[in-house]
PDB file of C-alpha atoms in Angstrom:
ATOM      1  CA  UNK A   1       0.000   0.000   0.000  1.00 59.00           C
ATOM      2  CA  UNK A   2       1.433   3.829  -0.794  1.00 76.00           C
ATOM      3  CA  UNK A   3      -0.222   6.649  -0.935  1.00 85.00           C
ATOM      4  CA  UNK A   4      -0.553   7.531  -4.927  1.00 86.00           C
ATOM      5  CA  UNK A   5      -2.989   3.734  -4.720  1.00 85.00           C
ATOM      6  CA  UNK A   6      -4.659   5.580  -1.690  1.00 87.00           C
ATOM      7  CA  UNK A   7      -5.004   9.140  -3.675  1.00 90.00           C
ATOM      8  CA  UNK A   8      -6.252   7.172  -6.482  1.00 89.00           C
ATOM      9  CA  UNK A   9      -9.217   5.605  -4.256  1.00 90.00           C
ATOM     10  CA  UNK A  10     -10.003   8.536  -3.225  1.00 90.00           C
ATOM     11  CA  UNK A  11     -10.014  10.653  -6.489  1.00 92.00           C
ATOM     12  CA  UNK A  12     -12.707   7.887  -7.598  1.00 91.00           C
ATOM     13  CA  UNK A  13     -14.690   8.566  -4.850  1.00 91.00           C
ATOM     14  CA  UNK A  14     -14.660  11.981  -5.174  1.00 90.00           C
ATOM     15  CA  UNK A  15     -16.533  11.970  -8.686  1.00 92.00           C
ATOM     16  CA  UNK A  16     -20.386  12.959  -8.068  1.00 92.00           C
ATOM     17  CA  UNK A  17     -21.903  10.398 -10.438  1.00 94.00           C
ATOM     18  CA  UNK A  18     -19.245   7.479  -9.115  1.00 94.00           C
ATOM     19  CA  UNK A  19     -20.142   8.060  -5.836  1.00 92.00           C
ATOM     20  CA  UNK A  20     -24.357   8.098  -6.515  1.00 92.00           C
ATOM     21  CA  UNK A  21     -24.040   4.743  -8.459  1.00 93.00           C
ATOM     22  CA  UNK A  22     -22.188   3.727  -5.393  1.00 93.00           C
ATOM     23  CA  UNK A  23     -24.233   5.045  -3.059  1.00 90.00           C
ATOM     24  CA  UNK A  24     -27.077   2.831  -5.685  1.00 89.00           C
ATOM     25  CA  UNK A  25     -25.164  -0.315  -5.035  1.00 89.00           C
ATOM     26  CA  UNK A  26     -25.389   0.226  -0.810  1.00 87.00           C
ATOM     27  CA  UNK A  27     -28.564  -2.346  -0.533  1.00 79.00           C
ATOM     28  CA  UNK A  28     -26.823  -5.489  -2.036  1.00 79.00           C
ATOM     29  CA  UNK A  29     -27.845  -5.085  -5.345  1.00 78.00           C
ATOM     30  CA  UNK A  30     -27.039  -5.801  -9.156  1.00 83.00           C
ATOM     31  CA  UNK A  31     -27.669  -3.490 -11.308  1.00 87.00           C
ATOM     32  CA  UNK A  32     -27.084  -2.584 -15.442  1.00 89.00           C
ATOM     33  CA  UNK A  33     -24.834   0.118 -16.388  1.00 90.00           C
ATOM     34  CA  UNK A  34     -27.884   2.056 -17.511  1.00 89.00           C
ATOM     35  CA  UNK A  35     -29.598   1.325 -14.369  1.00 88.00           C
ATOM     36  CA  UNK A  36     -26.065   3.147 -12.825  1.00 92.00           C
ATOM     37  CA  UNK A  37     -26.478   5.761 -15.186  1.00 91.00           C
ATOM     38  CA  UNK A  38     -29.599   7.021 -14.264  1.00 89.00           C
ATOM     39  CA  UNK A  39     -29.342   6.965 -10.566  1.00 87.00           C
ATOM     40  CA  UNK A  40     -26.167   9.239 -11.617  1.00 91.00           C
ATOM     41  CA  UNK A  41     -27.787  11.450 -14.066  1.00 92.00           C
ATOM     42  CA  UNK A  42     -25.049  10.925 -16.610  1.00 93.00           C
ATOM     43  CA  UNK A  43     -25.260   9.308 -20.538  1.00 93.00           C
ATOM     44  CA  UNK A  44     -24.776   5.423 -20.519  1.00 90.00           C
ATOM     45  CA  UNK A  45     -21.577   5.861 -22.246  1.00 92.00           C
ATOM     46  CA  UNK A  46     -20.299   7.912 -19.783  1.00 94.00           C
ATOM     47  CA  UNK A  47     -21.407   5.728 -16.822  1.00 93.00           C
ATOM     48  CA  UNK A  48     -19.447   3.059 -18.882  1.00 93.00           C
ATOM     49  CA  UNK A  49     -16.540   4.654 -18.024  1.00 94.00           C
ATOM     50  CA  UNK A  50     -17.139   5.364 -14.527  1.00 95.00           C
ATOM     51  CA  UNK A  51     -18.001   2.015 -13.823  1.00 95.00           C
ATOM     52  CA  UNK A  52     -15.077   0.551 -15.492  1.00 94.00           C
ATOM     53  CA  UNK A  53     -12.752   2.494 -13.169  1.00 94.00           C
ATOM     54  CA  UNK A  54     -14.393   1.323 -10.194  1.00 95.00           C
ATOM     55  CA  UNK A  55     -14.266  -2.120 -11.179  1.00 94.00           C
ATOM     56  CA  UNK A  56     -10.661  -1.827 -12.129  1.00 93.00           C
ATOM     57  CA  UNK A  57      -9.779  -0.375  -8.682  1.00 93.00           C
ATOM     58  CA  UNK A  58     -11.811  -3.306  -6.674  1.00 92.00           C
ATOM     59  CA  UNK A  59     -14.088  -0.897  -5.800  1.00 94.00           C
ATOM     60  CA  UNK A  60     -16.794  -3.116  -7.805  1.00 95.00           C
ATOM     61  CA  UNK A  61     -17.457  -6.642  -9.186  1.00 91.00           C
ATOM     62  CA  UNK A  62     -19.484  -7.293 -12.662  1.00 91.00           C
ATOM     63  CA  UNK A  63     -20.674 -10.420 -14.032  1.00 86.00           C
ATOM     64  CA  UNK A  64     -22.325 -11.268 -17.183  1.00 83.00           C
ATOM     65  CA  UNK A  65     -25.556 -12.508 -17.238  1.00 74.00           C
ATOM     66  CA  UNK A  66     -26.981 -13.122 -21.065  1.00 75.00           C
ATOM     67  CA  UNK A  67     -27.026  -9.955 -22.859  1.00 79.00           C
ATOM     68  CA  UNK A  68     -26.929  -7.598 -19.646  1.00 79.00           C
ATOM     69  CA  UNK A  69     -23.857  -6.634 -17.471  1.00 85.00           C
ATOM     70  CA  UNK A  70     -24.078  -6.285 -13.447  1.00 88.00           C
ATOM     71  CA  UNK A  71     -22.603  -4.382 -11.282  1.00 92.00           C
ATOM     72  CA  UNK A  72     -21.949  -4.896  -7.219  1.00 90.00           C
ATOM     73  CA  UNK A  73     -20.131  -3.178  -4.517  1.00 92.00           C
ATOM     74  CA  UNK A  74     -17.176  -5.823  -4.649  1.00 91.00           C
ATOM     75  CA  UNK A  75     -17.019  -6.403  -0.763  1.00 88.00           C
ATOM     76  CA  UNK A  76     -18.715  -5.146   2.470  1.00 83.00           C
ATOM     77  CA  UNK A  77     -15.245  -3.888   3.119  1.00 86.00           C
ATOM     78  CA  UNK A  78     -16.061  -1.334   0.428  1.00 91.00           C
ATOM     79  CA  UNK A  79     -19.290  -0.619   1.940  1.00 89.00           C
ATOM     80  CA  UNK A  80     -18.054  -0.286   5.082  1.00 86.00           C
ATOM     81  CA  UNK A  81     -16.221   2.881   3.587  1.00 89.00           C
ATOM     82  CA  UNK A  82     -19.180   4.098   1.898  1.00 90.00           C
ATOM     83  CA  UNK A  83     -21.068   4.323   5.165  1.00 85.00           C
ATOM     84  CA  UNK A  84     -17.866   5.851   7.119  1.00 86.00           C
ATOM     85  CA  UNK A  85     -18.222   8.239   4.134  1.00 88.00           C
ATOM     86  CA  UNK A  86     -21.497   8.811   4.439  1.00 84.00           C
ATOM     87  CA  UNK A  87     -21.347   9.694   8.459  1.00 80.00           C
ATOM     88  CA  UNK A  88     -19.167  12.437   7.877  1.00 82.00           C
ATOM     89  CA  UNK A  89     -20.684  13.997   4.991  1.00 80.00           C
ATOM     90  CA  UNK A  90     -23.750  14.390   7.036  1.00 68.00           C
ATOM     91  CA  UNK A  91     -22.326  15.968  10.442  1.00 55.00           C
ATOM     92  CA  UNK A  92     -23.481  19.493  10.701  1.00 48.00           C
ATOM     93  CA  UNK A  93     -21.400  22.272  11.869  1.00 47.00           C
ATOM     94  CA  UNK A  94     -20.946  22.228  15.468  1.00 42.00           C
ATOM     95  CA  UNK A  95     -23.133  25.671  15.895  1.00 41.00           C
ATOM     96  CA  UNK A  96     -26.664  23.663  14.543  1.00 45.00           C
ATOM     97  CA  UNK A  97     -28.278  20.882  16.076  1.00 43.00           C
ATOM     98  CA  UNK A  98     -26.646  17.362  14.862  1.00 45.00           C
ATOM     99  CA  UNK A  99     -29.323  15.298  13.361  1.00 53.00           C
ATOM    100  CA  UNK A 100     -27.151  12.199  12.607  1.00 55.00           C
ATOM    101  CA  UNK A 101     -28.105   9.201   9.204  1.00 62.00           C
ATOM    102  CA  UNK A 102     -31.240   9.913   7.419  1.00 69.00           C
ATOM    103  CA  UNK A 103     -34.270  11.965   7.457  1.00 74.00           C
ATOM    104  CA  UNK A 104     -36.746   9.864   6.338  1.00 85.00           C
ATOM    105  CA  UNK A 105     -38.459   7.475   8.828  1.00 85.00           C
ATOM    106  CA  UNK A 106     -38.811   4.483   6.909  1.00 88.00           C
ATOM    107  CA  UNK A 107     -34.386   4.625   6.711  1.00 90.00           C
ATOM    108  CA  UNK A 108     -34.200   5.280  10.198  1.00 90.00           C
ATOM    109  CA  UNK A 109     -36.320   2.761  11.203  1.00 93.00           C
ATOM    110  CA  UNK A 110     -34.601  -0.250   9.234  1.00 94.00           C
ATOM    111  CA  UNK A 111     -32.178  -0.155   5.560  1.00 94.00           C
ATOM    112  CA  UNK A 112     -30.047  -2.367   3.973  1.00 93.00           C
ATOM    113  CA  UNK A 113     -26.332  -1.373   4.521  1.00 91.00           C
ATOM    114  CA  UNK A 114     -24.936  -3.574   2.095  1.00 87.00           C
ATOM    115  CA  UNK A 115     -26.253  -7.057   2.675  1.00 92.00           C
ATOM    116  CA  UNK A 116     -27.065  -6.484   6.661  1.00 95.00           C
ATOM    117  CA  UNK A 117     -29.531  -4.742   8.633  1.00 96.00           C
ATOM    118  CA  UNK A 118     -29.313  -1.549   9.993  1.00 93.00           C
ATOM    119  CA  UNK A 119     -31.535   1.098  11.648  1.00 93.00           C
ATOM    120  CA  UNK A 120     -32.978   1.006  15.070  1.00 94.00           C
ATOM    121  CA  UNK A 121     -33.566  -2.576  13.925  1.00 96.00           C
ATOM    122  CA  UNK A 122     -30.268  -3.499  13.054  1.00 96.00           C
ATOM    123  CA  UNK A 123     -29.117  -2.005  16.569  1.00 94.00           C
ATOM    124  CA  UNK A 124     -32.121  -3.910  18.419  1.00 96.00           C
ATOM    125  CA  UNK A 125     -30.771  -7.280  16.647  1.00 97.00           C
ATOM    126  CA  UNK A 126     -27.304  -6.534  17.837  1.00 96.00           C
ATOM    127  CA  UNK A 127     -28.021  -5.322  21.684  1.00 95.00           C
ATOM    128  CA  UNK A 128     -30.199  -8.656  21.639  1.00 95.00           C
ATOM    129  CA  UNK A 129     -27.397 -11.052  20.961  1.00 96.00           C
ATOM    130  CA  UNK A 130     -25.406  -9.260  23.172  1.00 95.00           C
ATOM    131  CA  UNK A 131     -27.680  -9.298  26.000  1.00 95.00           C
ATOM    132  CA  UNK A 132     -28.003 -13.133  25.293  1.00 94.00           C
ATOM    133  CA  UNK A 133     -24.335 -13.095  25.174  1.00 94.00           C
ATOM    134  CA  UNK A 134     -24.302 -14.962  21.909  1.00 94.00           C
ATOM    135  CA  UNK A 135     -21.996 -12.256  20.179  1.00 95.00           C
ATOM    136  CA  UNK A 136     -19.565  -9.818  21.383  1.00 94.00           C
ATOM    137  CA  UNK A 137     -17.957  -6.800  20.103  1.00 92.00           C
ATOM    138  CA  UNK A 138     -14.429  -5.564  21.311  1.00 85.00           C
ATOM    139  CA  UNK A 139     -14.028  -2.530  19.316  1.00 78.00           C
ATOM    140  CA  UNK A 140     -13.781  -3.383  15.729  1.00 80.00           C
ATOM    141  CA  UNK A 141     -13.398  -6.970  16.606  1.00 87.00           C
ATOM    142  CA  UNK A 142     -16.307  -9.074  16.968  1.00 92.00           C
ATOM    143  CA  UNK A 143     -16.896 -13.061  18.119  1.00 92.00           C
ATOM    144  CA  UNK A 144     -19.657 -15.527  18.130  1.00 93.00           C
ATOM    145  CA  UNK A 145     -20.085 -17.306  21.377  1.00 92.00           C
ATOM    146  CA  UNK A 146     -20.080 -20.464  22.580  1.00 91.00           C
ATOM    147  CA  UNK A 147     -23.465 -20.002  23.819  1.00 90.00           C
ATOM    148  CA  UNK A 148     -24.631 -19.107  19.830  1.00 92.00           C
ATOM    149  CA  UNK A 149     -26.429 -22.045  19.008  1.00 92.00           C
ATOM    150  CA  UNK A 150     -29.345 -22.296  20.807  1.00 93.00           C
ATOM    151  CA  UNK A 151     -29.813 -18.648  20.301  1.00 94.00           C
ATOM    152  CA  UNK A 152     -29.802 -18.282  16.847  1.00 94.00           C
ATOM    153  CA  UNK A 153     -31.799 -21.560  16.960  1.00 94.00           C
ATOM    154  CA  UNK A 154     -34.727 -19.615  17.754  1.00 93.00           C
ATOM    155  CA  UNK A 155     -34.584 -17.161  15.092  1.00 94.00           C
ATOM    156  CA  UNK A 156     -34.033 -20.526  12.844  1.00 93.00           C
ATOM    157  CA  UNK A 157     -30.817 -20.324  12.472  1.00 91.00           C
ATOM    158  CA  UNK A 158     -27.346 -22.498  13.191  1.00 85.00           C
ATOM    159  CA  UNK A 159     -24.116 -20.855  11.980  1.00 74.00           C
ATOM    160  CA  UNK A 160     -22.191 -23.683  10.242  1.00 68.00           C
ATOM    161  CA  UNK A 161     -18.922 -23.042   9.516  1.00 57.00           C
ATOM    162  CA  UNK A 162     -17.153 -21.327   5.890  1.00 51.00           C
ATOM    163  CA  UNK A 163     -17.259 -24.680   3.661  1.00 43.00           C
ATOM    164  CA  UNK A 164     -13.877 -23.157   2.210  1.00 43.00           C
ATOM    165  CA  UNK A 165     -11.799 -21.416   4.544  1.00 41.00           C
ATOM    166  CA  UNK A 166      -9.308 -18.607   2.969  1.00 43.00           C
ATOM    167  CA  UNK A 167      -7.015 -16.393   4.362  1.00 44.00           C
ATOM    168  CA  UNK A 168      -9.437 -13.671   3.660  1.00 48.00           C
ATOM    169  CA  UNK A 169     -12.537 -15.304   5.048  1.00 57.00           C
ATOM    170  CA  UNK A 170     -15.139 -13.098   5.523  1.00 68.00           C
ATOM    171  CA  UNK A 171     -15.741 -12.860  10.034  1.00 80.00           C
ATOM    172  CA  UNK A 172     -18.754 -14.536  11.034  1.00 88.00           C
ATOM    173  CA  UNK A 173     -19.365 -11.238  13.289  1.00 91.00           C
ATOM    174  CA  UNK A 174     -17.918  -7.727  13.556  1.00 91.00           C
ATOM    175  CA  UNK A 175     -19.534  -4.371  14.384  1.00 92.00           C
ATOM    176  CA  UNK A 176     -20.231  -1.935  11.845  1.00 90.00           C
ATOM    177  CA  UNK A 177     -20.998   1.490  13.034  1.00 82.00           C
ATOM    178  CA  UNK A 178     -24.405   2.585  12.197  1.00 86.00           C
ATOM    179  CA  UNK A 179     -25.184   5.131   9.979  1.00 79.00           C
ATOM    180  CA  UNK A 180     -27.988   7.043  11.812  1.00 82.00           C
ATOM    181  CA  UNK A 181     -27.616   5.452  15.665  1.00 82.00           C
ATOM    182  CA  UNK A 182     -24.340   5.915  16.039  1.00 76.00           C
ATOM    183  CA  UNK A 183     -23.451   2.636  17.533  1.00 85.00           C
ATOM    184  CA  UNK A 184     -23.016  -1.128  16.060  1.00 89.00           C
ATOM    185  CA  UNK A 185     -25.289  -2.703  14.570  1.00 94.00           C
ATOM    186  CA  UNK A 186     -24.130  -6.898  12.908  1.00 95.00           C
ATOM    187  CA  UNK A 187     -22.458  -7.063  10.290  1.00 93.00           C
ATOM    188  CA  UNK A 188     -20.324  -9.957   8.259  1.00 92.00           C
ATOM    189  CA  UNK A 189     -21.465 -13.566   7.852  1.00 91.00           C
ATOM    190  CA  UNK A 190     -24.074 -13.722  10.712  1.00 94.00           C
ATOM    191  CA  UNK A 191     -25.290 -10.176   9.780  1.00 95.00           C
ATOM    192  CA  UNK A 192     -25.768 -11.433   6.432  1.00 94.00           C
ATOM    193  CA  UNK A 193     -27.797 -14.373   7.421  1.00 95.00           C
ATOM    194  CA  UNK A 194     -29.805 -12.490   9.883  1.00 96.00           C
ATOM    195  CA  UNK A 195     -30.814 -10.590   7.144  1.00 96.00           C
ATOM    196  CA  UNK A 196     -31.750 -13.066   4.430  1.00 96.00           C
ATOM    197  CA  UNK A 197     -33.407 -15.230   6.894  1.00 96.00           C
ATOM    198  CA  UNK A 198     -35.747 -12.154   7.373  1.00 97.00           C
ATOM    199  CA  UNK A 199     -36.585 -11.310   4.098  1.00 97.00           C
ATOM    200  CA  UNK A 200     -37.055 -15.205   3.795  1.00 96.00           C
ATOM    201  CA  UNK A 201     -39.617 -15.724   6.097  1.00 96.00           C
ATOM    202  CA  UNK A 202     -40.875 -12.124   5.190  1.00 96.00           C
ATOM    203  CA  UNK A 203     -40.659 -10.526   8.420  1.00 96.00           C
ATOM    204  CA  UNK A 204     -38.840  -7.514   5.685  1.00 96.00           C
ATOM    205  CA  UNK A 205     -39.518  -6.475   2.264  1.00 95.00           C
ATOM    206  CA  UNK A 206     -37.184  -4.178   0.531  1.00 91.00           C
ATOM    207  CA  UNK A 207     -38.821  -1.085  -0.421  1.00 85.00           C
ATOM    208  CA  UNK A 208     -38.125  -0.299  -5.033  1.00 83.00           C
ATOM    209  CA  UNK A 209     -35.559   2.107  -5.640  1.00 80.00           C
ATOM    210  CA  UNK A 210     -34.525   2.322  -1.815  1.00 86.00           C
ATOM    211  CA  UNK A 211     -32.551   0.820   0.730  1.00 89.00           C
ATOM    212  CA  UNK A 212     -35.591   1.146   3.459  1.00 92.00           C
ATOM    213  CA  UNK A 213     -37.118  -2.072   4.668  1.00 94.00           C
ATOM    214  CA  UNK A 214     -40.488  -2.693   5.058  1.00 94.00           C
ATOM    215  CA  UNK A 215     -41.859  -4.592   8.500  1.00 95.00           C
ATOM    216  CA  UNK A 216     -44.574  -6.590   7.101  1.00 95.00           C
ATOM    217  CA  UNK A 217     -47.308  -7.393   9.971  1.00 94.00           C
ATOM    218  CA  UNK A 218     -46.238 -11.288  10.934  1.00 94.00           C
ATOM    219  CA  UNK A 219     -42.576  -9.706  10.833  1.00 95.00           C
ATOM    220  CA  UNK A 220     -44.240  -7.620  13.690  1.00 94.00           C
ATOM    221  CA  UNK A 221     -44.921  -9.828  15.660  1.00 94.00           C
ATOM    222  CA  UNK A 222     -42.062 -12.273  14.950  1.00 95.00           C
ATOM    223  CA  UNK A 223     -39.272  -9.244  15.716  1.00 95.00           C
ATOM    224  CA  UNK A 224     -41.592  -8.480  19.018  1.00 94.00           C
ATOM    225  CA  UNK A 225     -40.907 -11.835  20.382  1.00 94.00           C
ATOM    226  CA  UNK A 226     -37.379 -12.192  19.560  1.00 94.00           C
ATOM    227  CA  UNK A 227     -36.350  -8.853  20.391  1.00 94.00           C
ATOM    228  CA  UNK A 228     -38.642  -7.983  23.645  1.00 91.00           C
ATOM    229  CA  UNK A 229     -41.583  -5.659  23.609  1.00 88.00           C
ATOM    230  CA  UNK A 230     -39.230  -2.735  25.178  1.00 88.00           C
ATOM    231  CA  UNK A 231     -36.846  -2.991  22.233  1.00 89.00           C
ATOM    232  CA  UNK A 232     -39.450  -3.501  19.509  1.00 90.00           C
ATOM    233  CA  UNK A 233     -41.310  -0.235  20.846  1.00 87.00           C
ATOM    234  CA  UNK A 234     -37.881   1.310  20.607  1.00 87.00           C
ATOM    235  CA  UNK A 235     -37.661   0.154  17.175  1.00 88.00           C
ATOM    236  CA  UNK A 236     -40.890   1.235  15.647  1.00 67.00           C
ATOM    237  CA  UNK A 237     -43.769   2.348  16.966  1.00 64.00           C
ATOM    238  CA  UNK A 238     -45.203   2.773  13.354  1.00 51.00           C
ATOM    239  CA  UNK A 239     -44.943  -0.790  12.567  1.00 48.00           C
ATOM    240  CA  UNK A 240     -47.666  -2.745  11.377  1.00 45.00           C
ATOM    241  CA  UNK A 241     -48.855  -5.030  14.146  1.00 44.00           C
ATOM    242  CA  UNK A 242     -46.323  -3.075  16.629  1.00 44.00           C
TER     243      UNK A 242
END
């Protein structure tokens, strides 16, 4: 690492439309170029070019599928520095009232950040399995517990372990500081679960064109009982079924 590769990262990032079709790719997506190119307000060809820089920098992954070409966010290590990002673009000067993450309720509440959960009910999910001691997070470190199984058991889950394990395994568990509550909410492989499991069982839906997530009603109730009623009033009183 020196600092003309760091400069360059940056200088990438620093590109309006780059960043939105970044910023496009924070739920877990795959999108098309033109897809990109409209969340960036820029030609397709142009968005072409943008989009082949960030790929060639790791910044972003592409596959081809049939006649279309997708792009991802190439690792939650990269969204990870989106979200960093993202926190300090939106601190106010220290003279106005700090009004941390986003404005509208249905981010605050719960979003995708990446492929995990985050919101008030990504931070209720992770104060949970820390109360039941089934994770723990030591500053940027994070573990899974012995006492995981039966835990995650009742959310119908069992964390198996990485069929192939690399030297750059993703961590079952790690913090990753939240956007709009200012503390950790779960992220790597048990985040990602977590997540899929509900938007399996659809407990979530993801909102079009947005990284909110939508508590359906039987989510409601499922979150309620997993979480505590305390917790789950903390996390929406909107809800349906809350």
């Amino acid at each position: 690492m020196n600092t003309n590769q760091i400069a360059r990262i940056a200088s990438l990032l620093g590109e309006p439309a780059r960043t939105a079709m970044l910023l496009q790719l924070m739920d877990g997506r795959w999108l098309t170029a033109t897809e990109l190119a409209g969340a960036a307000q820029v030609s397709p060809q142009t968005a072409s070019r943008h989009l082949a820089q960030l790929v060639a920098a790791s910044l972003l992954r592409v596959e081809q599928r049939g006649r279309h070409r997708y792009h991802r966010l190439a690792s939650d290590e990269v969204a990870r520095v989106l979200e960093s990002l993202m926190q300090i673009a939106g601190q106010a000067p220290l003279q106005r009232p700090v009004v941390p993450g986003p404005r509208e309720p249905a981010l605050r509440m719960a979003r995708m950040c990446y492929d995990h959960i985050a919101g008030r009910l990504g931070l209720a999910i992770a104060e949970r399995l820390q109360a039941e001691r089934a994770i723990e997070f030591d500053g940027e470190a994070g573990l899974v517990t012995e006492r995981a199984g039966p835990v995650l058991a009742r959310w119908g889950l069992s964390l198996a372990p990485e069929q192939a394990p690399t030297r750059r395994a993703r961590p079952d568990c790690r913090p990753c500081l939240d956007w709009s509550e200012r503390k950790p909410h779960l992220a790597g492989r048990l985040g990602a679960m977590v997540c899929a499991h509900c938007l399996d069982q659809g407990w979530l839906r993801r909102e079009a064109g947005s990284r909110a997530l939508c508590i359906s009603a039987r989510g409601a109730a499922a979150l309620r009982g997993l979480l505590g009623l305390e917790a789950w009033r903390k996390v929406a009183e909107e809800a349906p079924g809350s």
